[in-house]
GROMACS .gro file of C-alpha atoms in nm:
model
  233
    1UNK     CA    1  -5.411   6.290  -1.919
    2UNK     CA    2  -5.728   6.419  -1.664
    3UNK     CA    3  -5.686   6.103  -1.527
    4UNK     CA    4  -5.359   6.088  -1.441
    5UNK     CA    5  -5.384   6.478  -1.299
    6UNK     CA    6  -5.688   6.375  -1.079
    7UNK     CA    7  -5.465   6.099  -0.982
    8UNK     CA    8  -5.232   6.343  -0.898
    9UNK     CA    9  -5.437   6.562  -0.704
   10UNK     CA   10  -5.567   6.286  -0.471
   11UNK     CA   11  -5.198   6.190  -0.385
   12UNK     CA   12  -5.165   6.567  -0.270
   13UNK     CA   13  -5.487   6.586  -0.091
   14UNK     CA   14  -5.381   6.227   0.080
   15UNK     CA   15  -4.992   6.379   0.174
   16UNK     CA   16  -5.196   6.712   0.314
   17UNK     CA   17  -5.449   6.524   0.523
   18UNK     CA   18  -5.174   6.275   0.629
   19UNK     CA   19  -4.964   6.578   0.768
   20UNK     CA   20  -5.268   6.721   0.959
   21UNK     CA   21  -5.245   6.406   1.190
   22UNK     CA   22  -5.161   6.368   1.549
   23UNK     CA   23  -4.792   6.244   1.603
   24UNK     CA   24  -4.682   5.874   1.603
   25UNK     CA   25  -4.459   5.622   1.613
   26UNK     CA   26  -4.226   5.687   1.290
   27UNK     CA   27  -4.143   5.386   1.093
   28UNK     CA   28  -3.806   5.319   0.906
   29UNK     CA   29  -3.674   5.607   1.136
   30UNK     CA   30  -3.336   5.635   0.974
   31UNK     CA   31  -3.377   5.535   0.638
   32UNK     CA   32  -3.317   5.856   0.465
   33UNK     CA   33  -2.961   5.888   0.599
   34UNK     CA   34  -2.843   5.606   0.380
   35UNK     CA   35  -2.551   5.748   0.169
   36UNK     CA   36  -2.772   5.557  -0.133
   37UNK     CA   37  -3.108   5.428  -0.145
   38UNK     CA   38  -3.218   5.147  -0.430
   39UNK     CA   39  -3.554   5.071  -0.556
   40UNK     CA   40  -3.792   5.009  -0.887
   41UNK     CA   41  -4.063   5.183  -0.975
   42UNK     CA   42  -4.419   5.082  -1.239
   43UNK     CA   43  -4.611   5.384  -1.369
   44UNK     CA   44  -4.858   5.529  -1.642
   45UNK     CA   45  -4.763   5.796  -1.873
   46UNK     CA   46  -4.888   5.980  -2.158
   47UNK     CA   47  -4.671   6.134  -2.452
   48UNK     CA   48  -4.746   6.437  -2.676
   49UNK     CA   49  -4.619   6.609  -2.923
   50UNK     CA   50  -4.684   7.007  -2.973
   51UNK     CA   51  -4.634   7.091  -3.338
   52UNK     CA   52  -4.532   7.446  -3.554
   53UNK     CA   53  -4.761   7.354  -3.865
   54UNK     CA   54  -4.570   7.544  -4.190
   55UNK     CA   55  -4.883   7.703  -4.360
   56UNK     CA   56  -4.796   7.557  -4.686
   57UNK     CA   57  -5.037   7.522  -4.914
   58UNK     CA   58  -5.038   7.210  -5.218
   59UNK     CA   59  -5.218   7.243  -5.500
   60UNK     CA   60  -5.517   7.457  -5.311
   61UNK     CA   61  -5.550   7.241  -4.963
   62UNK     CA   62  -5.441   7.338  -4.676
   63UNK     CA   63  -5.291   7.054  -4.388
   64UNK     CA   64  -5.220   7.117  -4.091
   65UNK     CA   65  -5.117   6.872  -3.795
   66UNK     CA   66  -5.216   6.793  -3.409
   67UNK     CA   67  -5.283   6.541  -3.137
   68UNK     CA   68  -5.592   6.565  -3.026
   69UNK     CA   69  -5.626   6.243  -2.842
   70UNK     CA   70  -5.350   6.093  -2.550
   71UNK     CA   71  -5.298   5.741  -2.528
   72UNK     CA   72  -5.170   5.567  -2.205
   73UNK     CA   73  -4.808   5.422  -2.223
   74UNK     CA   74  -4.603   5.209  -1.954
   75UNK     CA   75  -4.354   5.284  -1.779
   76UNK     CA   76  -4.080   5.065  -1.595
   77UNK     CA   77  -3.757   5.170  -1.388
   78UNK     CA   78  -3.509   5.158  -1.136
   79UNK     CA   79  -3.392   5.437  -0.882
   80UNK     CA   80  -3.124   5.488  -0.728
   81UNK     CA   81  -3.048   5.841  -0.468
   82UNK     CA   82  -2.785   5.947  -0.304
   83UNK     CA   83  -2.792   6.111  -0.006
   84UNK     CA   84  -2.673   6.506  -0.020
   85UNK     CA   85  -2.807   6.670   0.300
   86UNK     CA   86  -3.150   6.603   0.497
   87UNK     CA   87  -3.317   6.790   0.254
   88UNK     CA   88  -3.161   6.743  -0.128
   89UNK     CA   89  -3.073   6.402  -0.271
   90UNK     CA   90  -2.972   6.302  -0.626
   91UNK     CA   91  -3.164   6.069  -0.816
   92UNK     CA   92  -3.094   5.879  -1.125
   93UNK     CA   93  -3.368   5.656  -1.272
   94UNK     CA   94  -3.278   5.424  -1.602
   95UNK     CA   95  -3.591   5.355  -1.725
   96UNK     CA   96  -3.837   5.199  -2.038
   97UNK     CA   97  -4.108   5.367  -2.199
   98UNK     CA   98  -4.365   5.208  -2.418
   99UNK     CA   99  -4.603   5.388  -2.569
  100UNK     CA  100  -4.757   5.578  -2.854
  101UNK     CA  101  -4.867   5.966  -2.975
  102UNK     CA  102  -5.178   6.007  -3.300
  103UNK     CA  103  -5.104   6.239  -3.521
  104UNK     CA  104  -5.393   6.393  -3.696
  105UNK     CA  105  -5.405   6.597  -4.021
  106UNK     CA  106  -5.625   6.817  -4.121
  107UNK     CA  107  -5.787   6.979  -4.489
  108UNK     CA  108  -5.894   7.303  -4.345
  109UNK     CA  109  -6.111   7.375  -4.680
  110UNK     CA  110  -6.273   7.028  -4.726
  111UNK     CA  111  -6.175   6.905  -4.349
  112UNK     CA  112  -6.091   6.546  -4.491
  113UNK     CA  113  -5.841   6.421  -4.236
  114UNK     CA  114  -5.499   6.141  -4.217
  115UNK     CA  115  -5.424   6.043  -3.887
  116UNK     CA  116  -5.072   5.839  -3.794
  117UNK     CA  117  -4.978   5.629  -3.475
  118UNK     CA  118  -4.641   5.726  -3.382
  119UNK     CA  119  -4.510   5.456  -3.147
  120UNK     CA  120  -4.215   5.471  -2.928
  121UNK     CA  121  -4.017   5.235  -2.738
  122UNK     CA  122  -3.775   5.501  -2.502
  123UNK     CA  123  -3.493   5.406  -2.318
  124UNK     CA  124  -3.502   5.729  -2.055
  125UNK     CA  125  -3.208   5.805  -1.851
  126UNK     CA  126  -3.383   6.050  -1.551
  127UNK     CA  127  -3.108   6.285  -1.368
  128UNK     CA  128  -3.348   6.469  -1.074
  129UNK     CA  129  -3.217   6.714  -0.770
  130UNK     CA  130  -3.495   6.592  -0.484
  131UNK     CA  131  -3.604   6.845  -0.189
  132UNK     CA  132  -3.823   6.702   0.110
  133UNK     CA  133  -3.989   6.866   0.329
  134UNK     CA  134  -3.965   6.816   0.690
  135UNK     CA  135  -4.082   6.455   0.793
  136UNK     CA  136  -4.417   6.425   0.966
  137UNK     CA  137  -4.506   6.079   1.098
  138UNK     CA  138  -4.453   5.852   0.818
  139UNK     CA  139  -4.516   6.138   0.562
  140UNK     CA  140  -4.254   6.381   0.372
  141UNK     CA  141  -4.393   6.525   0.033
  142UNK     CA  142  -4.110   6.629  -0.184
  143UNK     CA  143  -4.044   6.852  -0.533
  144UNK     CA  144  -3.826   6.725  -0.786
  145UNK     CA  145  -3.640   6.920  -1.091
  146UNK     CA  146  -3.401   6.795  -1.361
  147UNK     CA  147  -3.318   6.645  -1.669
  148UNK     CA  148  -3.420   6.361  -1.875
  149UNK     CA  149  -3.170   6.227  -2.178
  150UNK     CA  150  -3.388   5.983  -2.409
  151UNK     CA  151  -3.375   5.747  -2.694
  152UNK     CA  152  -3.646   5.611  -2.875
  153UNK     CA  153  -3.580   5.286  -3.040
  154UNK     CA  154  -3.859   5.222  -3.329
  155UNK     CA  155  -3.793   5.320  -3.650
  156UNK     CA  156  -4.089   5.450  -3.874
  157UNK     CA  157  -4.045   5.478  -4.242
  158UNK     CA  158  -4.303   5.593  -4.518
  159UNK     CA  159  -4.532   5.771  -4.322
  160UNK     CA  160  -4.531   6.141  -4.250
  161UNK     CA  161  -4.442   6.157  -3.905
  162UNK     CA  162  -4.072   6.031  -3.896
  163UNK     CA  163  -3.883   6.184  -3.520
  164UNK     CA  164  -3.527   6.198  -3.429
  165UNK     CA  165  -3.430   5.928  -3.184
  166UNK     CA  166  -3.252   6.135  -2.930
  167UNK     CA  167  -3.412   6.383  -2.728
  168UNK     CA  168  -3.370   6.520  -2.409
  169UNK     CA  169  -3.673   6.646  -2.177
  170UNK     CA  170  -3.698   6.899  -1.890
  171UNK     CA  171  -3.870   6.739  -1.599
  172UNK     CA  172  -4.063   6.895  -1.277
  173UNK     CA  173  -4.227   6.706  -1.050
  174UNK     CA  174  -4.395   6.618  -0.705
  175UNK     CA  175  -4.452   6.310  -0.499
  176UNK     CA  176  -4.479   6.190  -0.120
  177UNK     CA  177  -4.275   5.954   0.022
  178UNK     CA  178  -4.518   5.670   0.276
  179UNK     CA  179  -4.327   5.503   0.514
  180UNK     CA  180  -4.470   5.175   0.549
  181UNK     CA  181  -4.359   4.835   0.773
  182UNK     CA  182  -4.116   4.720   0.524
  183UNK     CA  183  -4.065   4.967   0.241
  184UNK     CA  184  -4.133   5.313   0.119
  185UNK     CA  185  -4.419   5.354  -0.134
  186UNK     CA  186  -4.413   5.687  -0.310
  187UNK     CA  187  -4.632   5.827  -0.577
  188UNK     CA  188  -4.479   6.084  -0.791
  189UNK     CA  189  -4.683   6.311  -1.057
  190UNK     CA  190  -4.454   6.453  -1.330
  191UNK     CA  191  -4.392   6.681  -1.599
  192UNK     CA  192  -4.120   6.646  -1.914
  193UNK     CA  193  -4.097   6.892  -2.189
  194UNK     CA  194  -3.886   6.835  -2.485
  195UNK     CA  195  -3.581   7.054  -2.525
  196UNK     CA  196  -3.485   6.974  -2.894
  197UNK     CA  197  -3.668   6.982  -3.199
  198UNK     CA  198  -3.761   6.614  -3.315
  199UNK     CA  199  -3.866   6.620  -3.612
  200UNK     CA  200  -3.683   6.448  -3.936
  201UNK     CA  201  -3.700   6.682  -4.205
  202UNK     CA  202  -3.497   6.489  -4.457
  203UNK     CA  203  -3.741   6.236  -4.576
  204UNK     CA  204  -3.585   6.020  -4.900
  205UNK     CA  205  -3.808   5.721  -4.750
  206UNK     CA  206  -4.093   5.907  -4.906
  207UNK     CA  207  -4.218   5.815  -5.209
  208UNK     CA  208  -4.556   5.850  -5.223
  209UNK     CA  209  -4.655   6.263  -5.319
  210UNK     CA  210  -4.950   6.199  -5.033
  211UNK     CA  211  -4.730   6.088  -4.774
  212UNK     CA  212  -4.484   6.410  -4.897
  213UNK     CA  213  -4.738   6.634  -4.878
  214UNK     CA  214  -4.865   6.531  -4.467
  215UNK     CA  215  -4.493   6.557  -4.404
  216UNK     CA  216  -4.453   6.962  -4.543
  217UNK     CA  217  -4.721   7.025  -4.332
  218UNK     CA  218  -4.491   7.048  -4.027
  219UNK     CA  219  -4.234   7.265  -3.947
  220UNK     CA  220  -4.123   7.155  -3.573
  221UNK     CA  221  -4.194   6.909  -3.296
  222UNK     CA  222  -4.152   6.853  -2.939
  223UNK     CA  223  -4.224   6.614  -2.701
  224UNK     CA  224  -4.411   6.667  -2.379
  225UNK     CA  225  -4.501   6.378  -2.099
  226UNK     CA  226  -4.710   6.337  -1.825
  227UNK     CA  227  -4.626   6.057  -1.594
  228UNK     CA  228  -4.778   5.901  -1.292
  229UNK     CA  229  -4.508   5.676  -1.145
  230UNK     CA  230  -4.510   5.461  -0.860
  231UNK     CA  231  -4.185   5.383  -0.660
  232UNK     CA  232  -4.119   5.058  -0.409
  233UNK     CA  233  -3.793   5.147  -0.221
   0.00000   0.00000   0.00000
């Protein structure tokens, strides 16, 4: 996750040093006043989950959950934007996630620990409302807000961690769009927090007291993501 933010930060200082340039020849003058632009995108993320540990205590120990450690996923997309005025345009981005989130629990008397690697295979479904700033050269950084509908399609059974497949994420973000010979290149650094509570409570796939006993640990679970995406258009 440091990664990706330092990333993230370098695209920024890159878009402020660009716009502190002389002016030039503009390239792909009138592309943004397509009624629709296309494109794919490639990108890194990492996925988290922030947990509400119950307290409960079995038979003297004390569990309690976290991840402590963020693994990078893969991202993979098309975009699509439609044109609203020269500032705002719509995008929608159907995308595929792979990736995967460690669970770790905890004895907090004896400090023995479990840990679980909750994988996820997302099919994402991005809805964002785009503002640009004012073009300079072949620069235009941009802020992006909206929503992001998800599904995730693996299945886990007998271990602790079991999450709902549907979610649906709140999503900020910035980016700059680089207008090069051919094609816009646009790094985009963003920010989805899970709106729902994801956590399957009803566990009959349990059978094992141990594996009952990591699961009663938790009370609630969301999902966060950082994502560093990278968009040809």
């Amino acid at each position: 996750m440091k990664r990706l933010l330092l990333i993230g930060c370098m695209v920024l200082g890159m878009a402020t040093a660009a716009m502190s340039q002389a002016r030039k020849v503009q390239r792909l003058p009138y592309v943004d006043q397509r009624q629709w632009h296309y494109g794919f995108f490639l990108g890194l993320h990492t996925q988290d989950l922030k947990l509400w540990n119950s307290g409960l205590a079995n038979s003297g120990e004390e569990w309690y959950a976290d991840t402590p450690d963020y693994s990078p996923g893969f991202t993979v997309g098309v975009l699509g934007e439609l044109y609203l005025t020269r500032h705002f345009a719509l995008r929608i981005q159907p995308s595929i996630a792979f990736g995967d989130k460690k669970v770790v629990f905890k004895e907090q008397q004896q400090g023995e620990t479990y840990s679980q690697d909750v994988k996820s295979v997302y099919a994402l479904l991005p809805v964002d409302l785009k503002f640009s700033a004012e073009r300079f050269n072949n620069h235009r950084p941009y802020i992006v807000v909206g929503v992001m509908p998800a599904y995730d399609f693996v299945k886990t059974k007998a271990k602790p961690v079991k999450l709902n497949a549907p979610d649906c994420y709140l999503e900020v973000g910035l980016g700059c769009d680089f207008y090069l010979k051919n094609f816009k290149l646009i790094p985009e650094l963003k920010f989805s927090f899970g709106l729902t509570d994801v956590l399957t409570r009803n566990r009959p796939d349990l059978a094992e007291p141990e594996m009952k006993k990591y699961a009663q640990t938790m009370a609630k679970a969301r999902s966060r993501m950082i994502s560093l995406l990278f968009y040809f258009e």
